[in-house]
mmCIF file with all atom_site columns, C-alpha atoms in Angstrom:
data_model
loop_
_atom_site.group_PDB
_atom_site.id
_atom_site.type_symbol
_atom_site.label_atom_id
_atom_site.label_alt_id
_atom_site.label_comp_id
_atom_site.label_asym_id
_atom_site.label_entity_id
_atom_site.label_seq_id
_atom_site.pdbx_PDB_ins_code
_atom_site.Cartn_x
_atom_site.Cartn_y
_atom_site.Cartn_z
_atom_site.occupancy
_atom_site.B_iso_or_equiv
_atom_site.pdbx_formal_charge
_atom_site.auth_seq_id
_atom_site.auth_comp_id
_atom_site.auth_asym_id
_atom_site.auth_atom_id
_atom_site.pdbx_PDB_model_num
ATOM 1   C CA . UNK A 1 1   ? -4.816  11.353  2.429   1.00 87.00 ? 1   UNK A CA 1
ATOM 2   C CA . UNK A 1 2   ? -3.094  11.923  -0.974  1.00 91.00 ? 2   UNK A CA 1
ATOM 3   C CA . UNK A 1 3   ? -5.059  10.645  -4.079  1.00 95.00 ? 3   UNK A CA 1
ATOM 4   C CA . UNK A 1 4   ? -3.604  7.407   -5.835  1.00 96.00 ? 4   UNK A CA 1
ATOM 5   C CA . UNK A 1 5   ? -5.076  7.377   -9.547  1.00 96.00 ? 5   UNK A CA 1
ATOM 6   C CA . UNK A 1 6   ? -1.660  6.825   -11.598 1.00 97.00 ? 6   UNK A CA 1
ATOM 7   C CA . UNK A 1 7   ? 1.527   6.180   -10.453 1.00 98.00 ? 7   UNK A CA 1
ATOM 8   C CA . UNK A 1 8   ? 4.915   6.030   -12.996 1.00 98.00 ? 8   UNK A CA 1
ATOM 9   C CA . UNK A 1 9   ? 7.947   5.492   -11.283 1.00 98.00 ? 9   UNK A CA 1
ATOM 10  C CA . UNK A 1 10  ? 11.672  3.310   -10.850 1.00 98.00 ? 10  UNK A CA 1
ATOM 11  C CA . UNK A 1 11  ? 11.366  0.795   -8.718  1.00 98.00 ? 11  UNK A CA 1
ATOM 12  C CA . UNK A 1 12  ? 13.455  -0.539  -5.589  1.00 98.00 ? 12  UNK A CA 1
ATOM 13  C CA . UNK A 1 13  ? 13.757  -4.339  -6.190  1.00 98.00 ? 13  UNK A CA 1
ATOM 14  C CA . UNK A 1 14  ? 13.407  -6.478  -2.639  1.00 97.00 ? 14  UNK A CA 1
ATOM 15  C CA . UNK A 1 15  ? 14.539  -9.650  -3.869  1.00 94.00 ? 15  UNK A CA 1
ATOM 16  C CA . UNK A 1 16  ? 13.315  -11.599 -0.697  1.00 96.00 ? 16  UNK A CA 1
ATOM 17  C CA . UNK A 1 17  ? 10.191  -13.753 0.223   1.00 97.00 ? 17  UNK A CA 1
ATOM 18  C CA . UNK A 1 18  ? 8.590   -13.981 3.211   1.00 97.00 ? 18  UNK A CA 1
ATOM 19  C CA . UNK A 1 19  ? 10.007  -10.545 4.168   1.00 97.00 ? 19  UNK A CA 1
ATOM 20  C CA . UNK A 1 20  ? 7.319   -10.297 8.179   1.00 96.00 ? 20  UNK A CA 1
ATOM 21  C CA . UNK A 1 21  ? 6.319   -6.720  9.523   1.00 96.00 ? 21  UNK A CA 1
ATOM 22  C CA . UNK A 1 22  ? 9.543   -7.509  12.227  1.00 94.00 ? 22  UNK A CA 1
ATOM 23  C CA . UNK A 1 23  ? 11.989  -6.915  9.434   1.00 96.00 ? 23  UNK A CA 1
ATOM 24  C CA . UNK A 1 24  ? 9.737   -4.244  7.626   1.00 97.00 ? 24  UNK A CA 1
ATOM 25  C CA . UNK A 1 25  ? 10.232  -2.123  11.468  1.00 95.00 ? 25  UNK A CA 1
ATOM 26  C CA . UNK A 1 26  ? 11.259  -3.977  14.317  1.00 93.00 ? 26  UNK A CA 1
ATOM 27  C CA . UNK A 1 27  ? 9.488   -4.351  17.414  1.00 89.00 ? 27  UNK A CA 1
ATOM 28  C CA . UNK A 1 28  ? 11.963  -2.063  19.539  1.00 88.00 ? 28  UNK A CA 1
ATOM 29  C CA . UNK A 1 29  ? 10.781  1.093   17.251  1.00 86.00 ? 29  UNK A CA 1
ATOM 30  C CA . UNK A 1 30  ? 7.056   0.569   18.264  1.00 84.00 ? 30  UNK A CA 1
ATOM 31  C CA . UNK A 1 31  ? 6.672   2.587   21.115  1.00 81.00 ? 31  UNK A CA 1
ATOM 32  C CA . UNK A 1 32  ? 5.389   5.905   19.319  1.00 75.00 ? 32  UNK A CA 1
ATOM 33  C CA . UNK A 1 33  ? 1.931   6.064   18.809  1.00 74.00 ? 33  UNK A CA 1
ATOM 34  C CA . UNK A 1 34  ? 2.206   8.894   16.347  1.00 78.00 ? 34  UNK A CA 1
ATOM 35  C CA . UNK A 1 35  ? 2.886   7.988   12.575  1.00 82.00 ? 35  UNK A CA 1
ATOM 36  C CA . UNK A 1 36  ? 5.858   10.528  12.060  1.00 84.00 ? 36  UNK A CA 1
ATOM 37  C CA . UNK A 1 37  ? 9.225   9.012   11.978  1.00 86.00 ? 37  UNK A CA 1
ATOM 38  C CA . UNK A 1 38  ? 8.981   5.252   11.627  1.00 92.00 ? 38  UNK A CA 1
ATOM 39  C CA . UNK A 1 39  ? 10.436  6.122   7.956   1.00 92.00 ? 39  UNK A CA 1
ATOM 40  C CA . UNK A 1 40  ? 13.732  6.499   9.409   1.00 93.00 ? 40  UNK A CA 1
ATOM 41  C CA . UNK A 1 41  ? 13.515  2.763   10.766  1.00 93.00 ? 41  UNK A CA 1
ATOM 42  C CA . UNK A 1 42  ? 12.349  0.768   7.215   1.00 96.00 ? 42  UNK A CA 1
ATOM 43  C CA . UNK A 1 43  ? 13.674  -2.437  7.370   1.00 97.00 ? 43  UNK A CA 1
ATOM 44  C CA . UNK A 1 44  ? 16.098  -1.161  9.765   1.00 96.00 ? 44  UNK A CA 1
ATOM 45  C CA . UNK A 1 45  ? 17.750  -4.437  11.064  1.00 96.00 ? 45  UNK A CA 1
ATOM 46  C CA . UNK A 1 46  ? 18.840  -4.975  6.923   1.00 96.00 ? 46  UNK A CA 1
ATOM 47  C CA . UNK A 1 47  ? 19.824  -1.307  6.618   1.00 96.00 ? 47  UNK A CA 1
ATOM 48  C CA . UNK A 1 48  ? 22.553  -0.664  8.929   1.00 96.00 ? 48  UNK A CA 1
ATOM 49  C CA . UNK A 1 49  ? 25.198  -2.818  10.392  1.00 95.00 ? 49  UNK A CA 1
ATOM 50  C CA . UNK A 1 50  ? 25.222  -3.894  14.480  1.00 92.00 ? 50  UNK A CA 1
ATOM 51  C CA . UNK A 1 51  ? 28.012  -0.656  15.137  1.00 94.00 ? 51  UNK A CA 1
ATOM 52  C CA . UNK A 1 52  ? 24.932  1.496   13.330  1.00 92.00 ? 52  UNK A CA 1
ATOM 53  C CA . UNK A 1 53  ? 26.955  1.569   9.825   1.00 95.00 ? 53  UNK A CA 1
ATOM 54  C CA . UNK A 1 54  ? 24.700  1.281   6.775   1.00 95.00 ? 54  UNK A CA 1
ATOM 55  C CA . UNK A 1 55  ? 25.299  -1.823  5.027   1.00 96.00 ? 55  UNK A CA 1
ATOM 56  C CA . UNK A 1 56  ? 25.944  -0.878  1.785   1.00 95.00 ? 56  UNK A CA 1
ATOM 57  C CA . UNK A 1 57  ? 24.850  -4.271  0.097   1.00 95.00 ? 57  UNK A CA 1
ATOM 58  C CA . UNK A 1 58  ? 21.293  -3.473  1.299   1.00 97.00 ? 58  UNK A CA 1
ATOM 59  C CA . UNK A 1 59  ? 19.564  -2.717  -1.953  1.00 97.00 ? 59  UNK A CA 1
ATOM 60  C CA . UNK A 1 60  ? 17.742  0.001   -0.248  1.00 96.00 ? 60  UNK A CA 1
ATOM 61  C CA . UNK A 1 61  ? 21.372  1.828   0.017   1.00 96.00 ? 61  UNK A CA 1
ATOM 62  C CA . UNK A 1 62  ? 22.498  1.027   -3.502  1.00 96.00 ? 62  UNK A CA 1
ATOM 63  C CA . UNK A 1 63  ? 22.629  4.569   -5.287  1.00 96.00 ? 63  UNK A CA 1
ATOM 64  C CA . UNK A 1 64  ? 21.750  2.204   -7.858  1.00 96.00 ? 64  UNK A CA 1
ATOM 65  C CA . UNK A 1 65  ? 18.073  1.960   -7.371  1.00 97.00 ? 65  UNK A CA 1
ATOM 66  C CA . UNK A 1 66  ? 15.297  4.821   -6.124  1.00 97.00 ? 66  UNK A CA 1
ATOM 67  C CA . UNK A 1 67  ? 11.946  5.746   -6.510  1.00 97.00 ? 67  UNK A CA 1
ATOM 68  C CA . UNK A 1 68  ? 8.047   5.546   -4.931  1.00 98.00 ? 68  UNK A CA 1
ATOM 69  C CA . UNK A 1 69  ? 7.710   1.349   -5.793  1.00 98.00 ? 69  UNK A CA 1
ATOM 70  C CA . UNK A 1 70  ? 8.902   -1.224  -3.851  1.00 98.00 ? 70  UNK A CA 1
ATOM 71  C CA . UNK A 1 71  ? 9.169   -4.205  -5.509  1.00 98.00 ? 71  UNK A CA 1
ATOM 72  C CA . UNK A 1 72  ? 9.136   -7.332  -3.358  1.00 98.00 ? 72  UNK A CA 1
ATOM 73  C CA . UNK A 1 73  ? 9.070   -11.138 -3.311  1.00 97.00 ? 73  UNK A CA 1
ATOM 74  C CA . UNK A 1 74  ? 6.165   -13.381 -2.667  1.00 97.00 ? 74  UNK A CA 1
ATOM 75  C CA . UNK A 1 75  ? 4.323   -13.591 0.648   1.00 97.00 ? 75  UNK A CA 1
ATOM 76  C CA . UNK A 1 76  ? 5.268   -9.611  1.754   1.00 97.00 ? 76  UNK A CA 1
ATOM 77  C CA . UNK A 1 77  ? 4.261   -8.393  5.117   1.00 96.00 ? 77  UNK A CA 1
ATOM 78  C CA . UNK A 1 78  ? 3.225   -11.343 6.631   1.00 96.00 ? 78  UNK A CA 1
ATOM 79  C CA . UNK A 1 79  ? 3.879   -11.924 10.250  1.00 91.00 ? 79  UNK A CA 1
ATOM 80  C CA . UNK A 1 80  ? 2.326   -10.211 13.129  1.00 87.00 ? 80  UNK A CA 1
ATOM 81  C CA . UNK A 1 81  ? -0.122  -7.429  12.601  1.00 86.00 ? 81  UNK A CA 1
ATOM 82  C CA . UNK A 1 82  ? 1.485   -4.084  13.240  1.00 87.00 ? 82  UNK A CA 1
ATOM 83  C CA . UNK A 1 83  ? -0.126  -1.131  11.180  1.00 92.00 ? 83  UNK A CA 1
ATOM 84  C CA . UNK A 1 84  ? 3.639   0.282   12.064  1.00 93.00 ? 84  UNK A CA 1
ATOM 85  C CA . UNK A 1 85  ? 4.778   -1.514  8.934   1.00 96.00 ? 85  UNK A CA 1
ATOM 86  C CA . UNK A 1 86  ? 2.598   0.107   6.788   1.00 96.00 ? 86  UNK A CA 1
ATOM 87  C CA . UNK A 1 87  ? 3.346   3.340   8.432   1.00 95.00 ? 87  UNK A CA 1
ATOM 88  C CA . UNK A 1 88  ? 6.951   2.492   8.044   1.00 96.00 ? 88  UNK A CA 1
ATOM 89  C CA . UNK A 1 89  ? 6.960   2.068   4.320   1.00 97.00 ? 89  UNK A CA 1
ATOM 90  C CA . UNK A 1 90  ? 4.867   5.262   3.524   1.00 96.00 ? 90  UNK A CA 1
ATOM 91  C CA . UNK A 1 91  ? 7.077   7.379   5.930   1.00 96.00 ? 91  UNK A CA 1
ATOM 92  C CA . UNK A 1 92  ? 10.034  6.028   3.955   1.00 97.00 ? 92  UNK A CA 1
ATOM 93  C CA . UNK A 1 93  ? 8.128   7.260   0.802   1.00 97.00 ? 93  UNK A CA 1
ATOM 94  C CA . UNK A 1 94  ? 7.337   4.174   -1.033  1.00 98.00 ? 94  UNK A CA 1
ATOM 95  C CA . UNK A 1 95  ? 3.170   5.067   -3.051  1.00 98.00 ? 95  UNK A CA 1
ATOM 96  C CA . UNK A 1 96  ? 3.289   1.577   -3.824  1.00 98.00 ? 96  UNK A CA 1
ATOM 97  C CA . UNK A 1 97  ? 4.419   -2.250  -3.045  1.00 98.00 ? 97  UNK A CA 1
ATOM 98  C CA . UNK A 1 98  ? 4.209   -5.068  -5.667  1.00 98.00 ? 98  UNK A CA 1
ATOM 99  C CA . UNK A 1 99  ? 4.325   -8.425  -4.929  1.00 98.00 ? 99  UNK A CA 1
ATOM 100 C CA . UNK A 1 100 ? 2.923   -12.455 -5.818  1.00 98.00 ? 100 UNK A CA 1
ATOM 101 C CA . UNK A 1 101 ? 0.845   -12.406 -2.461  1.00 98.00 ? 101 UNK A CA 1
ATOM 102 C CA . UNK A 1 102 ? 0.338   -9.746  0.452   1.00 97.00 ? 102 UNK A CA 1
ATOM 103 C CA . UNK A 1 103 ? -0.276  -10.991 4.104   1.00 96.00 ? 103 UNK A CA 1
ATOM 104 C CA . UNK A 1 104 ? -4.073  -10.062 4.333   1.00 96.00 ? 104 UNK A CA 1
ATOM 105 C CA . UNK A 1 105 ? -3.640  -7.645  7.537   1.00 96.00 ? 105 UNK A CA 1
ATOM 106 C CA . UNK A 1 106 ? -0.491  -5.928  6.193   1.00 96.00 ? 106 UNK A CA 1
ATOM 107 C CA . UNK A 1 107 ? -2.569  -5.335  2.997   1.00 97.00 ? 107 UNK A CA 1
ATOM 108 C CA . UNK A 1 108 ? -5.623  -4.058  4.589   1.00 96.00 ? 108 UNK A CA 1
ATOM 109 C CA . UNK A 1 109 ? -2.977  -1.583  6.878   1.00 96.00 ? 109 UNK A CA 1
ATOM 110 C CA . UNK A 1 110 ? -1.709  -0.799  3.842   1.00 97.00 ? 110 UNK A CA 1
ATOM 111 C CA . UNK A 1 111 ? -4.607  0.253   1.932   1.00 96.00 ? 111 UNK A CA 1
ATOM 112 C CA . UNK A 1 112 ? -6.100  2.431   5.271   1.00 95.00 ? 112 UNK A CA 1
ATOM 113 C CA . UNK A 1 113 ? -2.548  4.399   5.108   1.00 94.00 ? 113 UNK A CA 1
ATOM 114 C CA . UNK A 1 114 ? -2.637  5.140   1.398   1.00 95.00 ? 114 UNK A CA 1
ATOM 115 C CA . UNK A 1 115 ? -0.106  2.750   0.202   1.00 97.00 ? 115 UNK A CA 1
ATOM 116 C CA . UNK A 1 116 ? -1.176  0.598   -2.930  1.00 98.00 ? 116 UNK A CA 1
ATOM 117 C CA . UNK A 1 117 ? -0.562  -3.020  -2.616  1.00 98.00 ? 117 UNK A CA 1
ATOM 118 C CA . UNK A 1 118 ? -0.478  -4.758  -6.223  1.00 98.00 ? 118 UNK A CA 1
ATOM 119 C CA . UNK A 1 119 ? -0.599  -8.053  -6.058  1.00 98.00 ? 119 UNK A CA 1
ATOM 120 C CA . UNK A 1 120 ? 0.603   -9.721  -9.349  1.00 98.00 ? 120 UNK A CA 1
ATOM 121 C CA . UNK A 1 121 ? 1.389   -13.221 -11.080 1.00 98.00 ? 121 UNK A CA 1
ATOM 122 C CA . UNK A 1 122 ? 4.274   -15.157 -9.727  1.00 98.00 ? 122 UNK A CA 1
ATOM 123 C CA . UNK A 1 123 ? 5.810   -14.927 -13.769 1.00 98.00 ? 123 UNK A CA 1
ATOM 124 C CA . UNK A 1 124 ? 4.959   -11.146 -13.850 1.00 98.00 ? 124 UNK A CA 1
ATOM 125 C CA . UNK A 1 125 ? 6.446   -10.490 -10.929 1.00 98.00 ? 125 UNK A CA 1
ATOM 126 C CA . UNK A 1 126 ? 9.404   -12.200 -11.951 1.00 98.00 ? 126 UNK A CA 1
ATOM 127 C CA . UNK A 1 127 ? 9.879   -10.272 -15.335 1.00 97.00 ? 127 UNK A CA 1
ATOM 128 C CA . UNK A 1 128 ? 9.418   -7.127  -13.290 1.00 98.00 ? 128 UNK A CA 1
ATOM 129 C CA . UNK A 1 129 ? 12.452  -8.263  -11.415 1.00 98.00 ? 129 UNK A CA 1
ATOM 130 C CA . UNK A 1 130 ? 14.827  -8.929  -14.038 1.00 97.00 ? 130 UNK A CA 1
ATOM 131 C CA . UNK A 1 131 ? 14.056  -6.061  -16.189 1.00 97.00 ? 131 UNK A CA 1
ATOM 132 C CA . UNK A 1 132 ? 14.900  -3.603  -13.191 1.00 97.00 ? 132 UNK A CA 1
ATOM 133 C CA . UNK A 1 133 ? 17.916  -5.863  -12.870 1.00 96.00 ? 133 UNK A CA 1
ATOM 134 C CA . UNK A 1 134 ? 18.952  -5.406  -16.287 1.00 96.00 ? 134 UNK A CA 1
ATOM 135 C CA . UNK A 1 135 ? 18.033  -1.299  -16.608 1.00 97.00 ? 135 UNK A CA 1
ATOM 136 C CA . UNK A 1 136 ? 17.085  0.407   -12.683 1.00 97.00 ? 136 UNK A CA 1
ATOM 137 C CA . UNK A 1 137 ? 15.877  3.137   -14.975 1.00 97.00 ? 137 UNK A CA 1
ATOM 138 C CA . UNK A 1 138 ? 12.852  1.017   -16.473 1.00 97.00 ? 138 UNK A CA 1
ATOM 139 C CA . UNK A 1 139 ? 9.668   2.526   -14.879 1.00 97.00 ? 139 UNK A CA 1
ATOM 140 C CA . UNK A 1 140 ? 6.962   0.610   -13.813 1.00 98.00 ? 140 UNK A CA 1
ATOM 141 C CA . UNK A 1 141 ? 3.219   2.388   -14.759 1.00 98.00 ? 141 UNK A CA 1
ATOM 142 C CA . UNK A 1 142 ? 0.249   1.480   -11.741 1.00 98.00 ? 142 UNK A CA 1
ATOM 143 C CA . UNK A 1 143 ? -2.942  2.729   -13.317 1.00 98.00 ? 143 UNK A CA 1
ATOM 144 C CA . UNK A 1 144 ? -5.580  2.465   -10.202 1.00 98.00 ? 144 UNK A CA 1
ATOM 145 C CA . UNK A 1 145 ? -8.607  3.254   -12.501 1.00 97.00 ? 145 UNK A CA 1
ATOM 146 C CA . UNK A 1 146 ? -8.133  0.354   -14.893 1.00 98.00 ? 146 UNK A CA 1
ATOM 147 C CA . UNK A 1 147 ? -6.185  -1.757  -12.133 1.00 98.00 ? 147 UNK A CA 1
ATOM 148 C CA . UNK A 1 148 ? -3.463  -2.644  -14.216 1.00 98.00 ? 148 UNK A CA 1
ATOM 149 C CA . UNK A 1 149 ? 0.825   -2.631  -13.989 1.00 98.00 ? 149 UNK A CA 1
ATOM 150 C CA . UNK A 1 150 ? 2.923   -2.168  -16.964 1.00 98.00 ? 150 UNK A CA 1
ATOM 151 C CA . UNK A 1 151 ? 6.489   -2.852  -17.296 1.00 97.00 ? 151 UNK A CA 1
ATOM 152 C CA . UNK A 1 152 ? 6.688   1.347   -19.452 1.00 97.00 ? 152 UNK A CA 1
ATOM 153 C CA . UNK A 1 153 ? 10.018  -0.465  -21.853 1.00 94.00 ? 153 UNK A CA 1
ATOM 154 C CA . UNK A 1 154 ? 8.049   -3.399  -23.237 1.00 96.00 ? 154 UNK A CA 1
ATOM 155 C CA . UNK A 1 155 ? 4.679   -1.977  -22.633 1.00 96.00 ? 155 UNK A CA 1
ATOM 156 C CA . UNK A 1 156 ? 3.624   -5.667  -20.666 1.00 97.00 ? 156 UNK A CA 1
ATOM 157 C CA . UNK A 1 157 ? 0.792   -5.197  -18.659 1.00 97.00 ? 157 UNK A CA 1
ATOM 158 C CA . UNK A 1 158 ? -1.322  -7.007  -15.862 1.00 98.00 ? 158 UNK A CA 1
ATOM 159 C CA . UNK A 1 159 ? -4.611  -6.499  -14.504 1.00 98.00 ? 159 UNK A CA 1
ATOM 160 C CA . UNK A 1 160 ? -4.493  -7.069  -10.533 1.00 98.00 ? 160 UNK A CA 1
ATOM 161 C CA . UNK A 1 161 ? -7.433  -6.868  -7.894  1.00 98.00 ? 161 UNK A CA 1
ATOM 162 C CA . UNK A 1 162 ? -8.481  -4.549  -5.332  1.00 97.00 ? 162 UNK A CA 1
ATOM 163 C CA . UNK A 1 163 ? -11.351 -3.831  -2.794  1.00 96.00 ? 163 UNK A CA 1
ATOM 164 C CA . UNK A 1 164 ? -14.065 -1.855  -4.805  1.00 97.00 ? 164 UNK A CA 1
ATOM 165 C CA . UNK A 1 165 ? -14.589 0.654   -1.630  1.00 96.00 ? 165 UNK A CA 1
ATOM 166 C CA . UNK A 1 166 ? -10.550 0.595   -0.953  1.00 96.00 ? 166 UNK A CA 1
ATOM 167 C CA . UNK A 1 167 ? -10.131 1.849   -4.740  1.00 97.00 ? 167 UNK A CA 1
ATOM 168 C CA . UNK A 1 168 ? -12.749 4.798   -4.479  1.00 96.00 ? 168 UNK A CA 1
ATOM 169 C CA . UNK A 1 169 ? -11.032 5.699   -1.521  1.00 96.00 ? 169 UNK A CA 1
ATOM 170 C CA . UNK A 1 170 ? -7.602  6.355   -2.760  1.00 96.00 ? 170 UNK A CA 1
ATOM 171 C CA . UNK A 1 171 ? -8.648  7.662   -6.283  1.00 97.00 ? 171 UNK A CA 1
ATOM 172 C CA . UNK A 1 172 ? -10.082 10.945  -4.359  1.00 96.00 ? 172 UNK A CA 1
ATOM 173 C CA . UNK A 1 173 ? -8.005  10.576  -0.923  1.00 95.00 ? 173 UNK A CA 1
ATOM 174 C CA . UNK A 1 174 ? -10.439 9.276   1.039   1.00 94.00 ? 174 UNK A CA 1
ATOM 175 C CA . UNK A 1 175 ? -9.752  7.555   4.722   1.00 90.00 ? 175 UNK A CA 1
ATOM 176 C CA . UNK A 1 176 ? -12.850 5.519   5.831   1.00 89.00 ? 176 UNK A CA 1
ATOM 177 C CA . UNK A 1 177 ? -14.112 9.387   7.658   1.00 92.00 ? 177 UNK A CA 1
ATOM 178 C CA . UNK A 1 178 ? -13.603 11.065  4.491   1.00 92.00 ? 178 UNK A CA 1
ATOM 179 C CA . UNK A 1 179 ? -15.997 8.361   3.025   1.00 91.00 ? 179 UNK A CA 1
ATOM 180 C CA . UNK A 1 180 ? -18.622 8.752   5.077   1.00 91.00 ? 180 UNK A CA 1
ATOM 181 C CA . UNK A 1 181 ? -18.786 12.875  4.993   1.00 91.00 ? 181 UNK A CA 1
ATOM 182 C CA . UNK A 1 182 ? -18.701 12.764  1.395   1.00 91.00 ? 182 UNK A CA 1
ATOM 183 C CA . UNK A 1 183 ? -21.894 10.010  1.453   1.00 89.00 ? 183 UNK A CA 1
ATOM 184 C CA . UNK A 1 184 ? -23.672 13.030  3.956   1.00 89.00 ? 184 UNK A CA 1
ATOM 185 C CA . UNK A 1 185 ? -25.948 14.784  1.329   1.00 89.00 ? 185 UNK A CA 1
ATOM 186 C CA . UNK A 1 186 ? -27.349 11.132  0.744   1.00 88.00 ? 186 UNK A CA 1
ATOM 187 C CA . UNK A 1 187 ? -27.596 9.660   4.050   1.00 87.00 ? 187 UNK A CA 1
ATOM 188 C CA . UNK A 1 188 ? -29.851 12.732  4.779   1.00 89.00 ? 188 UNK A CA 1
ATOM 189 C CA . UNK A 1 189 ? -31.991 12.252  2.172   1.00 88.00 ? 189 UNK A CA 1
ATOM 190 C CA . UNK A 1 190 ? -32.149 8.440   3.278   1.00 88.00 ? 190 UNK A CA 1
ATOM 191 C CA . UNK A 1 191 ? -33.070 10.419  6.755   1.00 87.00 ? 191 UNK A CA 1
ATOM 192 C CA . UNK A 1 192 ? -35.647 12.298  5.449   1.00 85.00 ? 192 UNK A CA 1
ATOM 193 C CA . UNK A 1 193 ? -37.527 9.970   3.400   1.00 85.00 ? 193 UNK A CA 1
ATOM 194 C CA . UNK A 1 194 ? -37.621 7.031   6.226   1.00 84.00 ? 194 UNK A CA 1
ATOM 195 C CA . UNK A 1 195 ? -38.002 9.556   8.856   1.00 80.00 ? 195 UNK A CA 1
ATOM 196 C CA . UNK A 1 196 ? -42.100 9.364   8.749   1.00 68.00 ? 196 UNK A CA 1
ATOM 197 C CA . UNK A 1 197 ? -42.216 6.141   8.232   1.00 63.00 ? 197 UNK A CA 1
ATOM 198 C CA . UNK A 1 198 ? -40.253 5.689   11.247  1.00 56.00 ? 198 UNK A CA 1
ATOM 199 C CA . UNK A 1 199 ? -43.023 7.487   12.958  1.00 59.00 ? 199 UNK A CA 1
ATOM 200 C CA . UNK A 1 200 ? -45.694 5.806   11.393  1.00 58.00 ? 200 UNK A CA 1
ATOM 201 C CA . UNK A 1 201 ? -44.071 2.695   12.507  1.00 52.00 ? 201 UNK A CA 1
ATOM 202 C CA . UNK A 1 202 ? -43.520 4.102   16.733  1.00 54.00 ? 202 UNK A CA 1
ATOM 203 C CA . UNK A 1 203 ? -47.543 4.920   16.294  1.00 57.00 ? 203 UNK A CA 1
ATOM 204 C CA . UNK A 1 204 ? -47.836 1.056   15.232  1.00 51.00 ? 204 UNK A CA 1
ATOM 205 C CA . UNK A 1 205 ? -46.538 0.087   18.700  1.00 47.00 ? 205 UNK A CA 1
#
């Protein structure tokens, strides 16, 4: 997995709340099992028209807007539990969602697949929004270490919250494997210390 320490970017602004995993990818596109492609079906039912036309008021086909964020409204990924969605938005190439509130399962899929879900204040959120309105180039800065989002133009930042073991995972690319193979020098000497006592203990009984 790719490590996440600092992020600067533009942002794509998803003006919607309550936006479930069945818009992020649609049921019909969850027959693979493998992770590759679901990219190709983000939000797909928004994207293109019924005759398979994009629909070029979708902001994620506005020329206008690009980069790594996704910017959304409150309550994001909620709905039913597909990992797909997560899966979805990193194959798309999003790092990154921010939002007022994250589902708890999409957040937790999320965070397993390497995307960062910031959760931020209702009025931050809001000021993120119209300042990407007003200039798509303004770049939004996600600093993992110190867990804090800053609007780069007026230098506004906000501290948000994350899993302890989630955020030493994707500062050095960790999945929850990863985690435990780089834990193995000191789960052997746990091994070896309790080893004879575990024998001491068997002669006990």
């Amino acid at each position: 997995m790719e490590k996440f320490i600092t992020l600067k970017d533009t942002v794509v602004p998803l003006d919607s709340e309550n936006v479930d995993t069945d818009q992020i990818i649609p049921a019909r596109f969850l027959k693979a099992t493998d992770k590759a492609g679901f990219g190709d079906n983000l939000f797909r039912d928004w994207r293109y028209n019924k005759d398979g036309s994009e629909n070029k008021d979708f902001v994620l086909n506005d020329p206008t807007y690009s980069g790594s964020i996704l910017v959304a409204g409150n309550n994001f990924g909620c709905g039913s539990s597909r990992e797909h969605a997560a899966w979805a938005i990193k194959g798309f190439g999003f790092k990154a969602v921010i939002s007022s509130y994250f589902a708890d399962i999409f957040k937790g899929n999320a965070l397993n697949n390497g995307v960062l879900p910031v959760q931020v204040s209702p009025e931050f959120l809001q000021k993120i929004f119209v300042a990407v309105t007003k200039d798509p180039s303004e770049k939004i800065k996600i600093d993992l270490e110190n867990q804090e989002v800053e609007l780069t133009g007026s230098g506004e930042k906000e501290h948000f919250d994350i899993d302890p073991y989630k955020k030493t995972c994707l500062m050095n690319g960790y999945d929850d494997i990863d985690f435990l193979v780089s834990k193995l020098d000191v789960i052997r000497k746990f091994e070896k210390k309790h080893s004879g006592k575990d024998k001491k203990l068997e002669k006990t009984y």
